[in-house]
Amino acid sequence: MDSKGQEILALLKAGDERGINMLFSIYFVPLCQVAFRIVHNQQVAKDVVQDVFVRLWTNKERLHIQTSILGYLKKSVTNASIDNQRCAYEARKVQWDAASNLQQATIQTATTHVERDVEAKETAALVERAIGQLPERCRLVFILSRREGLSYKQIAEKLEISPKTVENQMSKALKILRKALATVLSIGLLLHYYLFFFRVP
């Protein structure tokens, strides 16, 4: 190390700010060029170099520089620039992963909604087909009860039959529908239609 470097190092170890100021005025620009070749951003390069000077001043009492001060600073700036790029890459990777996961979740949700809509339409068609295959009296009683919400008494009056006949026809309709739909509906959909269509009046 030349005499100028020894003088600056002595000032640093003594806590004399003239030492750090001399380093800054002499080496700041060339060190920024070293950092820029790695980080490719002028402001980031300046920040890296400033951080190196701050750490140098903070650790001034423990400095052990074997080569030249410039060589020491270049190595420090190079390592700090590489660390900066590594951290920046990891941060971007986290963002990319988060964005990718969000996109996948959105696609999955949309796909699930479409599948559910298709399943609901297919199920509704199956139910309508099953209702349509009921005997005429059963179908009429079922529709008046489940679609129009009439009581057995109201249905009996409307069709001019006894409430007991309404009850028998409804029981027959439900039995036929349960048997027809149990083989084609999933457990969840079957439960839904049981609750809506097959509830006890």
Short mmCIF file of C-alpha atoms in Angstrom, two decimals:
data_model
loop_
_atom_site.label_atom_id
_atom_site.label_comp_id
_atom_site.label_asym_id
_atom_site.label_seq_id
_atom_site.Cartn_x
_atom_site.Cartn_y
_atom_site.Cartn_z
CA MET A 1 0.00 0.00 0.00
CA ASP A 2 1.39 3.42 -0.93
CA SER A 3 1.93 6.23 1.57
CA LYS A 4 -1.33 7.99 0.57
CA GLY A 5 -3.29 4.83 1.21
CA GLN A 6 -1.60 4.32 4.56
CA GLU A 7 -2.47 7.91 5.52
CA ILE A 8 -6.14 7.44 4.62
CA LEU A 9 -6.30 4.11 6.46
CA ALA A 10 -4.74 5.70 9.55
CA LEU A 11 -7.33 8.49 9.47
CA LEU A 12 -10.15 5.95 9.16
CA LYS A 13 -8.94 3.85 12.08
CA ALA A 14 -8.59 7.00 14.16
CA GLY A 15 -12.21 7.90 13.41
CA ASP A 16 -11.18 11.01 11.49
CA GLU A 17 -13.88 11.86 8.92
CA ARG A 18 -11.24 13.31 6.62
CA GLY A 19 -10.28 9.74 5.76
CA ILE A 20 -13.75 8.73 4.51
CA ASN A 21 -14.18 12.07 2.75
CA MET A 22 -10.91 11.60 0.90
CA LEU A 23 -11.93 8.12 -0.21
CA PHE A 24 -15.31 9.38 -1.34
CA SER A 25 -13.90 12.25 -3.41
CA ILE A 26 -11.23 10.08 -5.05
CA TYR A 27 -13.02 6.78 -5.66
CA PHE A 28 -16.78 7.40 -5.76
CA VAL A 29 -17.05 7.88 -9.53
CA PRO A 30 -14.81 4.96 -10.60
CA LEU A 31 -16.52 2.69 -8.07
CA CYS A 32 -19.93 3.67 -9.47
CA GLN A 33 -18.66 2.56 -12.87
CA VAL A 34 -17.67 -0.79 -11.39
CA ALA A 35 -21.13 -1.23 -9.87
CA PHE A 36 -22.94 -0.07 -13.01
CA ARG A 37 -21.35 -2.82 -15.10
CA ILE A 38 -23.12 -5.32 -12.83
CA VAL A 39 -26.44 -3.68 -11.87
CA HIS A 40 -27.00 -1.72 -15.12
CA ASN A 41 -28.73 1.13 -13.30
CA GLN A 42 -27.03 4.40 -12.38
CA GLN A 43 -29.06 5.11 -9.25
CA VAL A 44 -28.72 1.55 -7.98
CA ALA A 45 -24.96 1.71 -8.67
CA LYS A 46 -24.68 4.93 -6.61
CA ASP A 47 -26.69 3.37 -3.78
CA VAL A 48 -24.45 0.30 -3.76
CA VAL A 49 -21.28 2.38 -3.58
CA GLN A 50 -22.69 4.60 -0.85
CA ASP A 51 -23.62 1.52 1.17
CA VAL A 52 -20.04 0.25 0.81
CA PHE A 53 -18.69 3.54 2.14
CA VAL A 54 -21.14 3.46 5.04
CA ARG A 55 -20.08 -0.07 5.99
CA LEU A 56 -16.44 0.93 5.62
CA TRP A 57 -16.92 3.81 8.03
CA THR A 58 -18.99 1.69 10.44
CA ASN A 59 -16.28 -0.99 10.55
CA LYS A 60 -13.31 1.40 10.37
CA GLU A 61 -11.73 0.17 13.60
CA ARG A 62 -11.64 -3.44 12.35
CA LEU A 63 -10.24 -2.75 8.89
CA HIS A 64 -7.47 -5.09 7.68
CA ILE A 65 -6.54 -4.08 4.15
CA GLN A 66 -3.62 -6.11 2.79
CA THR A 67 -3.63 -4.79 -0.78
CA SER A 68 -4.38 -1.28 -2.05
CA ILE A 69 -7.41 0.63 -0.78
CA LEU A 70 -8.73 0.87 -4.35
CA GLY A 71 -8.44 -2.90 -4.81
CA TYR A 72 -10.24 -3.45 -1.50
CA LEU A 73 -13.04 -1.05 -2.47
CA LYS A 74 -13.46 -2.55 -5.95
CA LYS A 75 -13.83 -6.01 -4.47
CA SER A 76 -16.31 -4.73 -1.88
CA VAL A 77 -18.38 -2.93 -4.52
CA THR A 78 -18.32 -5.95 -6.83
CA ASN A 79 -19.56 -8.27 -4.08
CA ALA A 80 -22.21 -5.76 -2.98
CA SER A 81 -23.42 -5.35 -6.57
CA ILE A 82 -23.72 -9.12 -7.03
CA ASP A 83 -25.64 -9.39 -3.74
CA ASN A 84 -27.93 -6.56 -4.88
CA GLN A 85 -28.69 -8.36 -8.13
CA ARG A 86 -29.29 -11.63 -6.32
CA CYS A 87 -31.74 -9.98 -3.92
CA ALA A 88 -33.46 -8.16 -6.79
CA TYR A 89 -33.83 -11.44 -8.70
CA GLU A 90 -35.24 -13.23 -5.66
CA ALA A 91 -37.73 -10.39 -5.10
CA ARG A 92 -38.82 -10.54 -8.75
CA LYS A 93 -39.11 -14.33 -8.54
CA VAL A 94 -41.41 -14.01 -5.52
CA GLN A 95 -43.54 -11.54 -7.48
CA TRP A 96 -43.56 -13.79 -10.54
CA ASP A 97 -44.53 -16.82 -8.45
CA ALA A 98 -47.29 -14.85 -6.72
CA ALA A 99 -48.61 -13.56 -10.05
CA SER A 100 -48.44 -17.06 -11.54
CA ASN A 101 -50.26 -18.58 -8.56
CA LEU A 102 -52.93 -15.86 -8.76
CA GLN A 103 -53.37 -16.48 -12.48
CA GLN A 104 -53.66 -20.23 -11.95
CA ALA A 105 -56.17 -19.70 -9.14
CA THR A 106 -58.21 -17.34 -11.34
CA ILE A 107 -58.20 -19.83 -14.22
CA GLN A 108 -59.13 -22.67 -11.87
CA THR A 109 -61.96 -20.63 -10.35
CA ALA A 110 -63.30 -19.66 -13.76
CA THR A 111 -63.08 -23.28 -14.94
CA THR A 112 -64.87 -24.47 -11.81
CA HIS A 113 -67.66 -21.94 -12.33
CA VAL A 114 -68.08 -23.03 -15.95
CA GLU A 115 -68.12 -26.69 -14.95
CA ARG A 116 -70.67 -25.98 -12.24
CA ASP A 117 -72.86 -24.03 -14.67
CA VAL A 118 -72.72 -26.89 -17.17
CA GLU A 119 -73.44 -29.43 -14.44
CA ALA A 120 -76.34 -27.35 -13.11
CA LYS A 121 -77.88 -27.06 -16.59
CA GLU A 122 -77.45 -30.77 -17.25
CA THR A 123 -78.93 -31.60 -13.86
CA ALA A 124 -81.90 -29.28 -14.39
CA ALA A 125 -82.54 -31.01 -17.71
CA LEU A 126 -82.43 -34.43 -16.02
CA VAL A 127 -84.87 -33.29 -13.36
CA GLU A 128 -87.25 -31.83 -15.95
CA ARG A 129 -87.04 -35.03 -17.97
CA ALA A 130 -87.81 -37.11 -14.89
CA ILE A 131 -90.77 -34.92 -13.98
CA GLY A 132 -92.02 -35.09 -17.54
CA GLN A 133 -92.05 -38.90 -17.38
CA LEU A 134 -94.32 -38.98 -14.33
CA PRO A 135 -97.88 -40.24 -14.82
CA GLU A 136 -100.15 -37.31 -15.68
CA ARG A 137 -101.98 -37.09 -12.33
CA CYS A 138 -98.70 -37.44 -10.38
CA ARG A 139 -97.00 -34.82 -12.50
CA LEU A 140 -99.84 -32.32 -12.05
CA VAL A 141 -99.95 -32.81 -8.29
CA PHE A 142 -96.17 -32.53 -8.04
CA ILE A 143 -96.03 -29.29 -10.08
CA LEU A 144 -98.86 -27.69 -8.12
CA SER A 145 -97.12 -28.57 -4.86
CA ARG A 146 -93.47 -27.90 -5.67
CA ARG A 147 -93.67 -25.28 -8.40
CA GLU A 148 -96.74 -23.31 -7.37
CA GLY A 149 -96.43 -23.94 -3.63
CA LEU A 150 -100.01 -25.09 -3.07
CA SER A 151 -100.96 -27.11 -0.02
CA TYR A 152 -102.52 -30.55 -0.33
CA LYS A 153 -105.89 -29.05 0.59
CA GLN A 154 -105.60 -26.35 -2.09
CA ILE A 155 -104.56 -28.93 -4.69
CA ALA A 156 -107.49 -31.14 -3.72
CA GLU A 157 -109.90 -28.24 -4.17
CA LYS A 158 -108.31 -27.21 -7.48
CA LEU A 159 -108.41 -30.73 -8.95
CA GLU A 160 -111.68 -31.65 -7.21
CA ILE A 161 -110.19 -34.71 -5.57
CA SER A 162 -109.72 -35.67 -1.93
CA PRO A 163 -106.67 -34.53 0.09
CA LYS A 164 -105.85 -38.22 0.65
CA THR A 165 -105.68 -38.75 -3.12
CA VAL A 166 -103.36 -35.76 -3.40
CA GLU A 167 -101.15 -37.23 -0.70
CA ASN A 168 -101.05 -40.62 -2.43
CA GLN A 169 -100.23 -39.08 -5.81
CA MET A 170 -97.51 -36.91 -4.29
CA SER A 171 -96.00 -39.90 -2.49
CA LYS A 172 -96.03 -41.85 -5.76
CA ALA A 173 -94.39 -38.95 -7.64
CA LEU A 174 -91.65 -38.57 -5.06
CA LYS A 175 -90.93 -42.27 -5.05
CA ILE A 176 -90.58 -42.34 -8.84
CA LEU A 177 -88.36 -39.22 -8.90
CA ARG A 178 -86.11 -40.42 -6.12
CA LYS A 179 -85.52 -43.68 -7.96
CA ALA A 180 -84.96 -41.96 -11.31
CA LEU A 181 -82.58 -39.27 -10.06
CA ALA A 182 -80.60 -41.24 -7.49
CA THR A 183 -78.68 -43.03 -10.26
CA VAL A 184 -77.65 -39.88 -12.18
CA LEU A 185 -77.10 -37.09 -9.63
CA SER A 186 -74.05 -36.55 -7.44
CA ILE A 187 -74.53 -36.66 -3.68
CA GLY A 188 -74.40 -32.84 -3.40
CA LEU A 189 -76.89 -32.20 -6.18
CA LEU A 190 -79.12 -35.04 -5.03
CA LEU A 191 -79.25 -33.47 -1.55
CA HIS A 192 -80.08 -30.08 -3.11
CA TYR A 193 -82.98 -31.49 -5.10
CA TYR A 194 -84.20 -33.56 -2.17
CA LEU A 195 -84.37 -30.41 -0.09
CA PHE A 196 -86.22 -28.47 -2.80
CA PHE A 197 -88.39 -31.02 -4.55
CA PHE A 198 -88.71 -33.85 -2.07
CA ARG A 199 -89.32 -31.91 1.13
CA VAL A 200 -92.25 -32.87 3.28
CA PRO A 201 -95.13 -30.37 2.73
#
